Amino acid sequence: MDVKTVCLGMLTDGDASGYDLKKHFESSFGHFFAAGYGSIYPALASLAADGLVSCECIPQDGKPDRKVYSITPAGRDVLLAELDKPNPSHKIRSEFLATICFAHLMSADQVATVLRNRIAEIEAYEKLFDEFEQTCMHETPHGMHFTVGIGRAVMLAMKKYIQENGHELQHRSATVVNF
Amino acid sequence: MDVKTVCLGMLTDGDASGYDLKKHFESSFGHFFAAGYGSIYPALASLAADGLVSCECIPQDGKPDRKVYSITPAGRDVLLAELDKPNPSHKIRSEFLATICFAHLMSADQVATVLRNRIAEIEAYEKLFDEFEQTCMHETPHGMHFTVGIGRAVMLAMKKYIQENGHELQHRSATVVNF
DNA sequence: TGCCCATATATCGGGGTGATGTATAGTATC
DNA sequence: GATACTATACATCACCCCGATATATGGGCA
Protein backbone atom coordinates (compact mmCIF):
# COMPACT_ATOMS: atom_id res chain seq x y z
CA MET A 1 0.00 0.00 0.00
CA ASP A 2 1.94 2.98 -1.30
CA VAL A 3 0.90 6.38 -2.65
CA LYS A 4 -0.05 4.76 -5.97
CA THR A 5 -2.55 2.44 -4.29
CA VAL A 6 -4.11 5.22 -2.23
CA CYS A 7 -4.53 7.26 -5.43
CA LEU A 8 -6.31 4.30 -6.99
CA GLY A 9 -8.60 4.09 -3.97
CA MET A 10 -9.43 7.79 -4.11
CA LEU A 11 -10.29 7.47 -7.80
CA THR A 12 -12.98 4.86 -6.98
CA ASP A 13 -14.87 7.81 -5.53
CA GLY A 14 -14.85 9.69 -8.85
CA ASP A 15 -12.44 11.01 -11.46
CA ALA A 16 -9.90 13.57 -10.32
CA SER A 17 -6.73 15.45 -11.21
CA GLY A 18 -3.45 15.32 -9.33
CA TYR A 19 -4.30 18.67 -7.85
CA ASP A 20 -7.65 17.36 -6.59
CA LEU A 21 -5.98 14.33 -5.04
CA LYS A 22 -3.47 16.54 -3.24
CA LYS A 23 -6.33 18.36 -1.52
CA HIS A 24 -7.77 15.00 -0.53
CA PHE A 25 -4.42 13.93 0.91
CA GLU A 26 -4.25 17.16 2.90
CA SER A 27 -7.74 17.17 4.34
CA SER A 28 -9.04 13.69 5.06
CA PHE A 29 -5.83 11.62 4.81
CA GLY A 30 -3.45 14.22 6.21
CA HIS A 31 -3.23 12.85 9.75
CA PHE A 32 -2.16 9.34 8.80
CA PHE A 33 -0.98 9.30 5.17
CA ALA A 34 0.38 12.60 3.91
CA ALA A 35 1.61 12.99 0.34
CA GLY A 36 2.88 15.92 -1.70
CA TYR A 37 3.11 16.66 -5.41
CA GLY A 38 6.51 15.01 -5.50
CA SER A 39 4.80 11.68 -4.76
CA ILE A 40 1.41 12.16 -6.44
CA TYR A 41 2.42 13.20 -9.95
CA PRO A 42 4.99 10.42 -10.44
CA ALA A 43 2.45 7.95 -8.97
CA LEU A 44 -0.23 8.96 -11.47
CA ALA A 45 2.25 8.82 -14.35
CA SER A 46 3.32 5.32 -13.32
CA LEU A 47 -0.29 4.15 -12.91
CA ALA A 48 -1.14 5.49 -16.37
CA ALA A 49 1.89 3.76 -17.89
CA ASP A 50 0.69 0.47 -16.37
CA GLY A 51 -2.85 0.97 -17.67
CA LEU A 52 -4.33 1.11 -14.15
CA VAL A 53 -5.75 4.58 -14.74
CA SER A 54 -6.72 6.43 -17.91
CA CYS A 55 -6.05 10.12 -18.45
CA GLU A 56 -8.07 12.77 -20.22
CA CYS A 57 -6.41 16.11 -20.91
CA ILE A 58 -8.80 19.05 -20.67
CA PRO A 59 -7.38 22.27 -22.15
CA GLN A 60 -7.87 25.48 -20.21
CA ASP A 61 -6.99 29.03 -21.19
CA GLY A 62 -4.12 30.50 -19.27
CA LYS A 63 -3.70 27.66 -16.79
CA PRO A 64 -2.00 24.39 -17.78
CA ASP A 65 -4.16 21.51 -19.08
CA ARG A 66 -6.21 19.74 -16.45
CA LYS A 67 -5.33 16.04 -16.51
CA VAL A 68 -8.30 14.13 -15.19
CA TYR A 69 -7.66 10.52 -14.25
CA SER A 70 -10.14 7.61 -14.08
CA ILE A 71 -9.55 4.17 -12.62
CA THR A 72 -9.68 1.28 -15.14
CA PRO A 73 -10.98 -2.26 -14.49
CA ALA A 74 -7.35 -3.42 -14.27
CA GLY A 75 -6.73 -0.70 -11.70
CA ARG A 76 -9.70 -1.85 -9.67
CA ASP A 77 -8.30 -5.39 -9.64
CA VAL A 78 -4.92 -4.17 -8.39
CA LEU A 79 -6.62 -2.10 -5.68
CA LEU A 80 -8.75 -5.01 -4.46
CA ALA A 81 -5.68 -7.26 -4.36
CA GLU A 82 -3.88 -4.67 -2.24
CA LEU A 83 -6.86 -4.36 0.13
CA ASP A 84 -6.73 -8.13 0.61
CA LYS A 85 -3.37 -7.92 2.42
CA PRO A 86 -4.08 -9.01 6.00
CA ASN A 87 -1.41 -7.03 7.84
CA PRO A 88 -1.10 -3.44 6.64
CA SER A 89 1.56 -1.49 8.53
CA HIS A 90 1.06 1.41 10.93
CA LYS A 91 4.30 3.32 11.40
CA ILE A 92 5.21 6.36 13.42
CA ARG A 93 8.11 8.65 12.62
CA SER A 94 8.41 10.99 15.55
CA GLU A 95 11.13 13.58 15.79
CA PHE A 96 9.12 14.77 18.79
CA LEU A 97 9.64 11.56 20.77
CA ALA A 98 13.23 11.28 19.54
CA THR A 99 13.85 14.77 20.93
CA ILE A 100 12.19 13.91 24.23
CA CYS A 101 14.50 10.89 24.56
CA PHE A 102 17.34 13.34 25.02
CA ALA A 103 15.45 15.66 27.37
CA HIS A 104 18.29 15.26 29.90
CA LEU A 105 20.51 17.19 27.44
CA MET A 106 18.02 20.06 27.20
CA SER A 107 16.97 22.91 29.47
CA ALA A 108 13.59 22.80 31.20
CA ASP A 109 12.47 25.70 29.01
CA GLN A 110 13.38 23.86 25.84
CA VAL A 111 11.46 20.80 26.97
CA ALA A 112 8.44 22.90 27.96
CA THR A 113 8.40 24.60 24.56
CA VAL A 114 8.49 21.31 22.69
CA LEU A 115 5.64 19.89 24.79
CA ARG A 116 3.54 23.02 24.46
CA ASN A 117 3.95 23.07 20.70
CA ARG A 118 3.01 19.41 20.41
CA ILE A 119 -0.21 20.06 22.34
CA ALA A 120 -0.98 23.06 20.12
CA GLU A 121 -0.58 20.87 17.05
CA ILE A 122 -2.89 18.24 18.52
CA GLU A 123 -5.52 20.89 19.22
CA ALA A 124 -5.26 22.12 15.64
CA TYR A 125 -5.98 18.57 14.48
CA GLU A 126 -8.95 18.33 16.84
CA LYS A 127 -10.45 21.44 15.25
CA LEU A 128 -9.82 19.94 11.82
CA PHE A 129 -11.67 16.78 12.84
CA ASP A 130 -14.62 18.82 14.12
CA GLU A 131 -14.88 20.72 10.85
CA PHE A 132 -14.62 17.51 8.86
CA GLU A 133 -17.46 15.89 10.76
CA GLN A 134 -19.69 18.94 10.41
CA THR A 135 -19.18 19.36 6.67
CA CYS A 136 -18.57 16.12 4.77
CA MET A 137 -19.56 13.52 7.36
CA HIS A 138 -22.73 12.40 5.58
CA GLU A 139 -21.25 11.78 2.13
CA THR A 140 -18.08 9.93 3.17
CA PRO A 141 -18.03 6.15 3.56
CA HIS A 142 -18.03 4.42 6.93
CA GLY A 143 -14.28 3.74 6.89
CA MET A 144 -13.54 7.44 6.82
CA HIS A 145 -15.51 8.05 10.03
CA PHE A 146 -13.53 5.29 11.64
CA THR A 147 -10.17 6.86 10.79
CA VAL A 148 -11.32 10.21 12.17
CA GLY A 149 -12.46 8.45 15.34
CA ILE A 150 -9.12 6.70 15.77
CA GLY A 151 -7.28 9.93 15.06
CA ARG A 152 -9.29 11.67 17.76
CA ALA A 153 -8.83 8.90 20.32
CA VAL A 154 -5.08 8.62 19.75
CA MET A 155 -4.42 12.35 19.86
CA LEU A 156 -6.55 12.78 22.97
CA ALA A 157 -4.56 10.03 24.69
CA MET A 158 -1.26 11.67 23.79
CA LYS A 159 -2.43 15.09 24.93
CA LYS A 160 -3.64 13.71 28.24
CA TYR A 161 -0.39 11.86 28.83
CA ILE A 162 1.67 14.98 28.15
CA GLN A 163 -0.50 17.08 30.45
CA GLU A 164 -0.32 14.56 33.27
CA ASN A 165 3.34 13.56 32.98
CA GLY A 166 5.07 16.46 31.28
CA HIS A 167 6.18 18.09 34.50
CA GLU A 168 8.33 15.09 35.42
CA LEU A 169 10.48 15.86 32.42
CA GLN A 170 11.47 19.24 33.79
CA HIS A 171 14.06 18.60 36.45
CA ARG A 172 17.12 20.51 35.25
CA SER A 173 15.75 23.93 36.10
CA ALA A 174 13.34 24.92 38.87
CA THR A 175 10.98 26.58 36.43
CA VAL A 176 7.82 24.51 36.18
CA VAL A 177 5.56 25.44 33.31
CA ASN A 178 1.86 24.65 33.00
CA PHE A 179 0.34 23.27 29.83
CA MET B 1 16.17 15.44 13.24
CA ASP B 2 17.10 12.58 10.94
CA VAL B 3 18.78 9.22 11.49
CA LYS B 4 22.15 10.96 11.71
CA THR B 5 21.03 13.10 14.64
CA VAL B 6 19.47 10.17 16.48
CA CYS B 7 22.75 8.26 16.07
CA LEU B 8 24.58 11.21 17.60
CA GLY B 9 22.16 11.19 20.50
CA MET B 10 22.62 7.48 21.10
CA LEU B 11 26.39 7.94 21.11
CA THR B 12 26.12 10.40 24.03
CA ASP B 13 25.25 7.32 26.06
CA GLY B 14 28.54 5.60 25.18
CA ASP B 15 30.57 4.46 22.17
CA ALA B 16 28.94 1.96 19.84
CA SER B 17 29.16 0.25 16.46
CA GLY B 18 26.56 0.43 13.71
CA TYR B 19 25.43 -3.02 14.70
CA ASP B 20 24.94 -1.92 18.30
CA LEU B 21 22.94 1.13 17.21
CA LYS B 22 20.70 -1.06 15.07
CA LYS B 23 19.73 -3.07 18.15
CA HIS B 24 19.01 0.18 19.95
CA PHE B 25 16.79 1.34 17.10
CA GLU B 26 14.91 -1.96 17.23
CA SER B 27 14.33 -2.17 20.95
CA SER B 28 13.83 1.21 22.56
CA PHE B 29 13.25 3.42 19.49
CA GLY B 30 11.40 0.86 17.38
CA HIS B 31 7.87 2.06 18.04
CA PHE B 32 8.43 5.67 16.97
CA PHE B 33 11.67 5.90 14.98
CA ALA B 34 12.69 2.73 13.15
CA ALA B 35 15.89 2.55 11.12
CA GLY B 36 17.70 -0.23 9.29
CA TYR B 37 21.28 -0.81 8.15
CA GLY B 38 20.49 1.00 4.93
CA SER B 39 20.09 4.21 6.94
CA ILE B 40 22.51 3.67 9.81
CA TYR B 41 25.74 2.80 7.98
CA PRO B 42 25.51 5.71 5.51
CA ALA B 43 24.59 8.00 8.43
CA LEU B 44 27.70 6.99 10.41
CA ALA B 45 29.91 7.36 7.34
CA SER B 46 28.54 10.84 6.72
CA LEU B 47 28.94 11.85 10.39
CA ALA B 48 32.55 10.62 10.35
CA ALA B 49 33.27 12.54 7.12
CA ASP B 50 31.97 15.71 8.80
CA GLY B 51 34.04 15.13 11.93
CA LEU B 52 30.99 14.78 14.17
CA VAL B 53 32.01 11.29 15.24
CA SER B 54 35.37 9.54 15.34
CA CYS B 55 35.85 5.91 14.39
CA GLU B 56 38.14 3.24 15.79
CA CYS B 57 38.52 0.01 13.84
CA ILE B 58 38.93 -3.05 16.05
CA PRO B 59 40.12 -6.13 14.15
CA GLN B 60 38.44 -9.44 14.92
CA ASP B 61 39.32 -12.90 13.67
CA GLY B 62 36.82 -14.30 11.24
CA LYS B 63 34.25 -11.54 11.52
CA PRO B 64 34.75 -8.16 9.84
CA ASP B 65 36.39 -5.36 11.81
CA ARG B 66 34.27 -3.80 14.51
CA LYS B 67 33.99 -0.07 13.84
CA VAL B 68 33.34 1.66 17.13
CA TYR B 69 32.17 5.27 16.91
CA SER B 70 32.47 8.06 19.49
CA ILE B 71 30.81 11.44 19.42
CA THR B 72 33.18 14.44 19.12
CA PRO B 73 32.73 17.91 20.69
CA ALA B 74 31.63 19.19 17.27
CA GLY B 75 29.08 16.39 17.14
CA ARG B 76 27.75 17.35 20.53
CA ASP B 77 27.29 20.93 19.34
CA VAL B 78 25.32 19.78 16.30
CA LEU B 79 23.15 17.55 18.48
CA LEU B 80 22.37 20.32 20.97
CA ALA B 81 21.48 22.67 18.11
CA GLU B 82 19.09 20.06 16.74
CA LEU B 83 17.48 19.54 20.15
CA ASP B 84 16.84 23.30 20.31
CA LYS B 85 14.31 23.14 17.46
CA PRO B 86 10.96 24.04 19.02
CA ASN B 87 8.61 22.09 16.76
CA PRO B 88 9.83 18.56 16.03
CA SER B 89 7.43 16.63 13.79
CA HIS B 90 5.31 13.60 14.69
CA LYS B 91 4.16 11.78 11.59
CA ILE B 92 2.07 8.70 11.04
CA ARG B 93 2.25 6.56 7.94
CA SER B 94 -0.59 4.09 8.25
CA GLU B 95 -1.35 1.59 5.54
CA PHE B 96 -3.75 0.19 8.14
CA LEU B 97 -5.93 3.32 8.23
CA ALA B 98 -5.58 3.77 4.47
CA THR B 99 -6.94 0.25 4.04
CA ILE B 100 -9.82 0.90 6.44
CA CYS B 101 -10.78 3.99 4.43
CA PHE B 102 -11.79 1.61 1.66
CA ALA B 103 -13.56 -0.88 3.93
CA HIS B 104 -16.68 -0.50 1.77
CA LEU B 105 -14.73 -2.24 -1.04
CA MET B 106 -13.83 -5.18 1.20
CA SER B 107 -15.69 -8.15 2.62
CA ALA B 108 -16.59 -8.25 6.31
CA ASP B 109 -14.09 -11.07 6.75
CA GLN B 110 -11.29 -9.07 5.23
CA VAL B 111 -12.05 -6.13 7.49
CA ALA B 112 -12.23 -8.37 10.55
CA THR B 113 -8.85 -9.92 9.73
CA VAL B 114 -7.17 -6.55 9.36
CA LEU B 115 -8.62 -5.32 12.67
CA ARG B 116 -7.69 -8.51 14.50
CA ASN B 117 -4.12 -8.37 13.23
CA ARG B 118 -3.76 -4.74 14.25
CA ILE B 119 -4.85 -5.59 17.77
CA ALA B 120 -2.42 -8.50 17.89
CA GLU B 121 0.41 -6.17 16.87
CA ILE B 122 -0.58 -3.69 19.56
CA GLU B 123 -0.54 -6.44 22.17
CA ALA B 124 2.92 -7.51 21.03
CA TYR B 125 4.09 -3.94 21.61
CA GLU B 126 2.48 -3.91 25.05
CA LYS B 127 4.49 -6.99 26.00
CA LEU B 128 7.63 -5.34 24.66
CA PHE B 129 6.96 -2.28 26.81
CA ASP B 130 6.48 -4.48 29.88
CA GLU B 131 9.79 -6.22 29.29
CA PHE B 132 11.55 -2.96 28.72
CA GLU B 133 10.31 -1.51 31.99
CA GLN B 134 11.28 -4.61 33.92
CA THR B 135 14.81 -4.87 32.54
CA CYS B 136 16.40 -1.53 31.66
CA MET B 137 14.04 0.94 33.33
CA HIS B 138 16.47 2.01 36.05
CA GLU B 139 19.43 2.83 33.84
CA THR B 140 17.63 4.75 31.09
CA PRO B 141 17.09 8.50 31.31
CA HIS B 142 13.76 10.09 32.16
CA GLY B 143 12.89 10.91 28.55
CA MET B 144 12.94 7.24 27.64
CA HIS B 145 10.29 6.42 30.28
CA PHE B 146 8.16 9.18 28.85
CA THR B 147 8.27 7.76 25.31
CA VAL B 148 7.30 4.33 26.60
CA GLY B 149 4.42 5.89 28.53
CA ILE B 150 3.16 7.75 25.47
CA GLY B 151 3.52 4.62 23.36
CA ARG B 152 1.43 2.68 25.88
CA ALA B 153 -1.25 5.36 26.15
CA VAL B 154 -1.59 5.80 22.40
CA MET B 155 -1.73 2.09 21.62
CA LEU B 156 -4.23 1.46 24.39
CA ALA B 157 -6.47 4.18 22.98
CA MET B 158 -6.32 2.71 19.50
CA LYS B 159 -7.03 -0.80 20.75
CA LYS B 160 -10.02 0.38 22.76
CA TYR B 161 -11.42 2.31 19.81
CA ILE B 162 -11.13 -0.70 17.52
CA GLN B 163 -12.77 -2.96 20.06
CA GLU B 164 -15.65 -0.57 20.66
CA ASN B 165 -16.25 0.57 17.09
CA GLY B 166 -14.92 -2.19 14.87
CA HIS B 167 -18.25 -3.92 14.48
CA GLU B 168 -19.74 -0.88 12.71
CA LEU B 169 -17.29 -1.45 9.91
CA GLN B 170 -18.75 -4.86 9.12
CA HIS B 171 -21.98 -4.26 7.26
CA ARG B 172 -21.48 -5.99 3.93
CA SER B 173 -21.84 -9.52 5.30
CA ALA B 174 -23.96 -10.73 8.21
CA THR B 175 -20.96 -12.35 9.88
CA VAL B 176 -20.06 -10.37 12.97
CA VAL B 177 -16.72 -11.26 14.45
CA ASN B 178 -15.62 -10.58 17.99
CA PHE B 179 -12.23 -9.12 18.85
C1' DT C 1 0.76 48.89 -7.77
C1' DG C 2 2.11 45.32 -5.04
C1' DC C 3 1.13 41.10 -2.83
C1' DC C 4 -0.86 36.95 -1.65
C1' DC C 5 -3.86 33.11 -2.77
C1' DA C 6 -5.85 29.58 -5.77
C1' DT C 7 -5.43 26.81 -9.83
C1' DA C 8 -2.43 23.37 -12.15
C1' DT C 9 1.44 21.10 -13.76
C1' DA C 10 6.25 19.08 -13.08
C1' DT C 11 11.19 18.09 -11.51
C1' DC C 12 15.21 17.30 -8.49
C1' DG C 13 18.30 16.40 -4.67
C1' DG C 14 18.57 14.32 -0.55
C1' DG C 15 17.11 10.86 2.49
C1' DG C 16 14.99 6.54 3.95
C1' DT C 17 13.30 1.32 3.29
C1' DG C 18 13.73 -3.34 2.55
C1' DA C 19 16.07 -6.80 0.47
C1' DT C 20 20.22 -8.83 -0.50
C1' DG C 21 25.23 -10.00 -0.25
C1' DT C 22 29.59 -11.63 2.29
C1' DA C 23 31.77 -13.98 6.10
C1' DT C 24 32.16 -16.92 10.38
C1' DA C 25 30.80 -19.46 14.44
C1' DG C 26 27.87 -21.21 17.73
C1' DT C 27 23.53 -23.64 18.80
C1' DA C 28 19.46 -26.18 18.12
C1' DT C 29 16.84 -29.86 15.69
C1' DC C 30 16.34 -34.16 13.50
C1' DG D 1 26.67 -36.04 12.03
C1' DA D 2 24.16 -33.16 8.77
C1' DT D 3 21.06 -29.41 8.33
C1' DA D 4 19.21 -25.20 9.62
C1' DC D 5 18.84 -21.29 12.17
C1' DT D 6 20.62 -17.42 14.83
C1' DA D 7 24.01 -13.96 16.05
C1' DT D 8 27.87 -11.06 14.94
C1' DA D 9 29.39 -7.48 11.65
C1' DC D 10 30.04 -5.05 7.67
C1' DA D 11 28.05 -2.93 3.19
C1' DT D 12 25.31 -1.75 -1.13
C1' DC D 13 21.44 -0.98 -4.34
C1' DA D 14 17.01 -0.10 -6.43
C1' DC D 15 13.10 1.93 -5.44
C1' DC D 16 10.20 5.16 -3.10
C1' DC D 17 9.08 9.39 -0.79
C1' DC D 18 9.57 14.46 0.96
C1' DG D 19 10.18 19.27 0.62
C1' DA D 20 11.51 22.84 -2.04
C1' DT D 21 11.41 25.00 -6.20
C1' DA D 22 9.97 26.40 -10.99
C1' DT D 23 6.42 27.98 -14.34
C1' DA D 24 2.13 30.35 -15.57
C1' DT D 25 -2.18 33.10 -14.86
C1' DG D 26 -6.23 35.32 -12.83
C1' DG D 27 -8.72 37.19 -8.85
C1' DG D 28 -9.16 39.65 -4.53
C1' DC D 29 -7.61 43.18 -1.48
C1' DA D 30 -5.36 47.02 0.66
mmCIF file of C-alpha atoms in Angstrom, chain B:
data_model
loop_
_atom_site.group_PDB
_atom_site.id
_atom_site.type_symbol
_atom_site.label_atom_id
_atom_site.label_comp_id
_atom_site.label_asym_id
_atom_site.label_seq_id
_atom_site.Cartn_x
_atom_site.Cartn_y
_atom_site.Cartn_z
ATOM 1 C CA MET B 1 16.174 15.436 13.239
ATOM 2 C CA ASP B 2 17.101 12.580 10.935
ATOM 3 C CA VAL B 3 18.776 9.224 11.486
ATOM 4 C CA LYS B 4 22.155 10.962 11.714
ATOM 5 C CA THR B 5 21.026 13.100 14.642
ATOM 6 C CA VAL B 6 19.467 10.172 16.484
ATOM 7 C CA CYS B 7 22.747 8.255 16.069
ATOM 8 C CA LEU B 8 24.583 11.214 17.596
ATOM 9 C CA GLY B 9 22.156 11.186 20.501
ATOM 10 C CA MET B 10 22.617 7.483 21.095
ATOM 11 C CA LEU B 11 26.395 7.936 21.105
ATOM 12 C CA THR B 12 26.124 10.404 24.026
ATOM 13 C CA ASP B 13 25.249 7.320 26.058
ATOM 14 C CA GLY B 14 28.540 5.605 25.177
ATOM 15 C CA ASP B 15 30.567 4.461 22.172
ATOM 16 C CA ALA B 16 28.941 1.959 19.839
ATOM 17 C CA SER B 17 29.157 0.252 16.461
ATOM 18 C CA GLY B 18 26.560 0.427 13.707
ATOM 19 C CA TYR B 19 25.431 -3.019 14.698
ATOM 20 C CA ASP B 20 24.938 -1.915 18.298
ATOM 21 C CA LEU B 21 22.945 1.130 17.214
ATOM 22 C CA LYS B 22 20.697 -1.058 15.072
ATOM 23 C CA LYS B 23 19.732 -3.066 18.147
ATOM 24 C CA HIS B 24 19.011 0.185 19.954
ATOM 25 C CA PHE B 25 16.791 1.337 17.100
ATOM 26 C CA GLU B 26 14.909 -1.961 17.228
ATOM 27 C CA SER B 27 14.331 -2.171 20.951
ATOM 28 C CA SER B 28 13.826 1.206 22.561
ATOM 29 C CA PHE B 29 13.253 3.421 19.488
ATOM 30 C CA GLY B 30 11.403 0.858 17.377
ATOM 31 C CA HIS B 31 7.869 2.058 18.042
ATOM 32 C CA PHE B 32 8.433 5.670 16.966
ATOM 33 C CA PHE B 33 11.672 5.904 14.979
ATOM 34 C CA ALA B 34 12.689 2.733 13.153
ATOM 35 C CA ALA B 35 15.894 2.550 11.119
ATOM 36 C CA GLY B 36 17.702 -0.230 9.293
ATOM 37 C CA TYR B 37 21.279 -0.807 8.146
ATOM 38 C CA GLY B 38 20.488 1.004 4.930
ATOM 39 C CA SER B 39 20.094 4.212 6.939
ATOM 40 C CA ILE B 40 22.511 3.669 9.810
ATOM 41 C CA TYR B 41 25.735 2.799 7.977
ATOM 42 C CA PRO B 42 25.511 5.710 5.513
ATOM 43 C CA ALA B 43 24.591 7.995 8.430
ATOM 44 C CA LEU B 44 27.697 6.990 10.408
ATOM 45 C CA ALA B 45 29.907 7.361 7.338
ATOM 46 C CA SER B 46 28.538 10.844 6.723
ATOM 47 C CA LEU B 47 28.943 11.848 10.387
ATOM 48 C CA ALA B 48 32.554 10.618 10.348
ATOM 49 C CA ALA B 49 33.266 12.537 7.119
ATOM 50 C CA ASP B 50 31.974 15.711 8.801
ATOM 51 C CA GLY B 51 34.044 15.131 11.934
ATOM 52 C CA LEU B 52 30.985 14.785 14.171
ATOM 53 C CA VAL B 53 32.010 11.289 15.244
ATOM 54 C CA SER B 54 35.371 9.535 15.338
ATOM 55 C CA CYS B 55 35.852 5.908 14.393
ATOM 56 C CA GLU B 56 38.138 3.244 15.792
ATOM 57 C CA CYS B 57 38.519 0.008 13.836
ATOM 58 C CA ILE B 58 38.927 -3.049 16.050
ATOM 59 C CA PRO B 59 40.121 -6.131 14.148
ATOM 60 C CA GLN B 60 38.441 -9.436 14.923
ATOM 61 C CA ASP B 61 39.320 -12.902 13.672
ATOM 62 C CA GLY B 62 36.823 -14.300 11.235
ATOM 63 C CA LYS B 63 34.252 -11.542 11.520
ATOM 64 C CA PRO B 64 34.745 -8.164 9.838
ATOM 65 C CA ASP B 65 36.391 -5.361 11.813
ATOM 66 C CA ARG B 66 34.265 -3.799 14.508
ATOM 67 C CA LYS B 67 33.992 -0.072 13.837
ATOM 68 C CA VAL B 68 33.344 1.663 17.128
ATOM 69 C CA TYR B 69 32.166 5.265 16.910
ATOM 70 C CA SER B 70 32.471 8.061 19.494
ATOM 71 C CA ILE B 71 30.808 11.445 19.416
ATOM 72 C CA THR B 72 33.178 14.441 19.115
ATOM 73 C CA PRO B 73 32.734 17.909 20.693
ATOM 74 C CA ALA B 74 31.625 19.192 17.272
ATOM 75 C CA GLY B 75 29.076 16.385 17.136
ATOM 76 C CA ARG B 76 27.745 17.352 20.534
ATOM 77 C CA ASP B 77 27.289 20.931 19.342
ATOM 78 C CA VAL B 78 25.323 19.783 16.300
ATOM 79 C CA LEU B 79 23.150 17.547 18.485
ATOM 80 C CA LEU B 80 22.370 20.315 20.966
ATOM 81 C CA ALA B 81 21.482 22.674 18.108
ATOM 82 C CA GLU B 82 19.089 20.060 16.737
ATOM 83 C CA LEU B 83 17.476 19.542 20.153
ATOM 84 C CA ASP B 84 16.842 23.296 20.307
ATOM 85 C CA LYS B 85 14.311 23.137 17.459
ATOM 86 C CA PRO B 86 10.956 24.044 19.021
ATOM 87 C CA ASN B 87 8.614 22.088 16.761
ATOM 88 C CA PRO B 88 9.828 18.559 16.027
ATOM 89 C CA SER B 89 7.433 16.629 13.787
ATOM 90 C CA HIS B 90 5.314 13.604 14.692
ATOM 91 C CA LYS B 91 4.156 11.779 11.588
ATOM 92 C CA ILE B 92 2.071 8.703 11.042
ATOM 93 C CA ARG B 93 2.252 6.555 7.936
ATOM 94 C CA SER B 94 -0.588 4.094 8.247
ATOM 95 C CA GLU B 95 -1.351 1.590 5.544
ATOM 96 C CA PHE B 96 -3.752 0.190 8.139
ATOM 97 C CA LEU B 97 -5.933 3.321 8.235
ATOM 98 C CA ALA B 98 -5.582 3.772 4.471
ATOM 99 C CA THR B 99 -6.939 0.247 4.042
ATOM 100 C CA ILE B 100 -9.817 0.901 6.444
ATOM 101 C CA CYS B 101 -10.780 3.989 4.428
ATOM 102 C CA PHE B 102 -11.788 1.608 1.659
ATOM 103 C CA ALA B 103 -13.565 -0.885 3.927
ATOM 104 C CA HIS B 104 -16.679 -0.500 1.765
ATOM 105 C CA LEU B 105 -14.728 -2.237 -1.038
ATOM 106 C CA MET B 106 -13.830 -5.181 1.200
ATOM 107 C CA SER B 107 -15.690 -8.154 2.621
ATOM 108 C CA ALA B 108 -16.594 -8.247 6.307
ATOM 109 C CA ASP B 109 -14.086 -11.073 6.754
ATOM 110 C CA GLN B 110 -11.290 -9.069 5.225
ATOM 111 C CA VAL B 111 -12.046 -6.130 7.491
ATOM 112 C CA ALA B 112 -12.227 -8.370 10.550
ATOM 113 C CA THR B 113 -8.850 -9.921 9.727
ATOM 114 C CA VAL B 114 -7.175 -6.547 9.356
ATOM 115 C CA LEU B 115 -8.616 -5.316 12.671
ATOM 116 C CA ARG B 116 -7.692 -8.514 14.495
ATOM 117 C CA ASN B 117 -4.116 -8.370 13.227
ATOM 118 C CA ARG B 118 -3.755 -4.737 14.246
ATOM 119 C CA ILE B 119 -4.852 -5.588 17.773
ATOM 120 C CA ALA B 120 -2.418 -8.499 17.890
ATOM 121 C CA GLU B 121 0.407 -6.173 16.871
ATOM 122 C CA ILE B 122 -0.577 -3.687 19.561
ATOM 123 C CA GLU B 123 -0.540 -6.438 22.170
ATOM 124 C CA ALA B 124 2.917 -7.506 21.026
ATOM 125 C CA TYR B 125 4.087 -3.940 21.612
ATOM 126 C CA GLU B 126 2.478 -3.912 25.048
ATOM 127 C CA LYS B 127 4.494 -6.988 26.004
ATOM 128 C CA LEU B 128 7.629 -5.335 24.658
ATOM 129 C CA PHE B 129 6.962 -2.279 26.815
ATOM 130 C CA ASP B 130 6.482 -4.478 29.884
ATOM 131 C CA GLU B 131 9.787 -6.224 29.289
ATOM 132 C CA PHE B 132 11.549 -2.957 28.717
ATOM 133 C CA GLU B 133 10.308 -1.513 31.986
ATOM 134 C CA GLN B 134 11.279 -4.612 33.921
ATOM 135 C CA THR B 135 14.808 -4.870 32.542
ATOM 136 C CA CYS B 136 16.400 -1.532 31.663
ATOM 137 C CA MET B 137 14.037 0.939 33.326
ATOM 138 C CA HIS B 138 16.465 2.007 36.048
ATOM 139 C CA GLU B 139 19.434 2.829 33.840
ATOM 140 C CA THR B 140 17.627 4.747 31.091
ATOM 141 C CA PRO B 141 17.092 8.499 31.310
ATOM 142 C CA HIS B 142 13.761 10.088 32.160
ATOM 143 C CA GLY B 143 12.890 10.905 28.551
ATOM 144 C CA MET B 144 12.937 7.244 27.641
ATOM 145 C CA HIS B 145 10.295 6.423 30.281
ATOM 146 C CA PHE B 146 8.162 9.178 28.849
ATOM 147 C CA THR B 147 8.267 7.762 25.313
ATOM 148 C CA VAL B 148 7.298 4.332 26.603
ATOM 149 C CA GLY B 149 4.420 5.892 28.527
ATOM 150 C CA ILE B 150 3.156 7.749 25.473
ATOM 151 C CA GLY B 151 3.516 4.622 23.356
ATOM 152 C CA ARG B 152 1.434 2.682 25.877
ATOM 153 C CA ALA B 153 -1.251 5.360 26.147
ATOM 154 C CA VAL B 154 -1.594 5.799 22.395
ATOM 155 C CA MET B 155 -1.734 2.089 21.621
ATOM 156 C CA LEU B 156 -4.229 1.457 24.385
ATOM 157 C CA ALA B 157 -6.474 4.183 22.980
ATOM 158 C CA MET B 158 -6.315 2.706 19.496
ATOM 159 C CA LYS B 159 -7.027 -0.800 20.753
ATOM 160 C CA LYS B 160 -10.017 0.382 22.755
ATOM 161 C CA TYR B 161 -11.422 2.307 19.810
ATOM 162 C CA ILE B 162 -11.130 -0.700 17.524
ATOM 163 C CA GLN B 163 -12.775 -2.963 20.064
ATOM 164 C CA GLU B 164 -15.647 -0.568 20.658
ATOM 165 C CA ASN B 165 -16.252 0.573 17.090
ATOM 166 C CA GLY B 166 -14.915 -2.186 14.867
ATOM 167 C CA HIS B 167 -18.252 -3.921 14.477
ATOM 168 C CA GLU B 168 -19.741 -0.882 12.711
ATOM 169 C CA LEU B 169 -17.287 -1.451 9.912
ATOM 170 C CA GLN B 170 -18.750 -4.859 9.121
ATOM 171 C CA HIS B 171 -21.982 -4.264 7.259
ATOM 172 C CA ARG B 172 -21.481 -5.993 3.934
ATOM 173 C CA SER B 173 -21.845 -9.519 5.299
ATOM 174 C CA ALA B 174 -23.957 -10.731 8.214
ATOM 175 C CA THR B 175 -20.965 -12.353 9.877
ATOM 176 C CA VAL B 176 -20.057 -10.373 12.965
ATOM 177 C CA VAL B 177 -16.716 -11.257 14.446
ATOM 178 C CA ASN B 178 -15.618 -10.576 17.994
ATOM 179 C CA PHE B 179 -12.231 -9.121 18.848
#
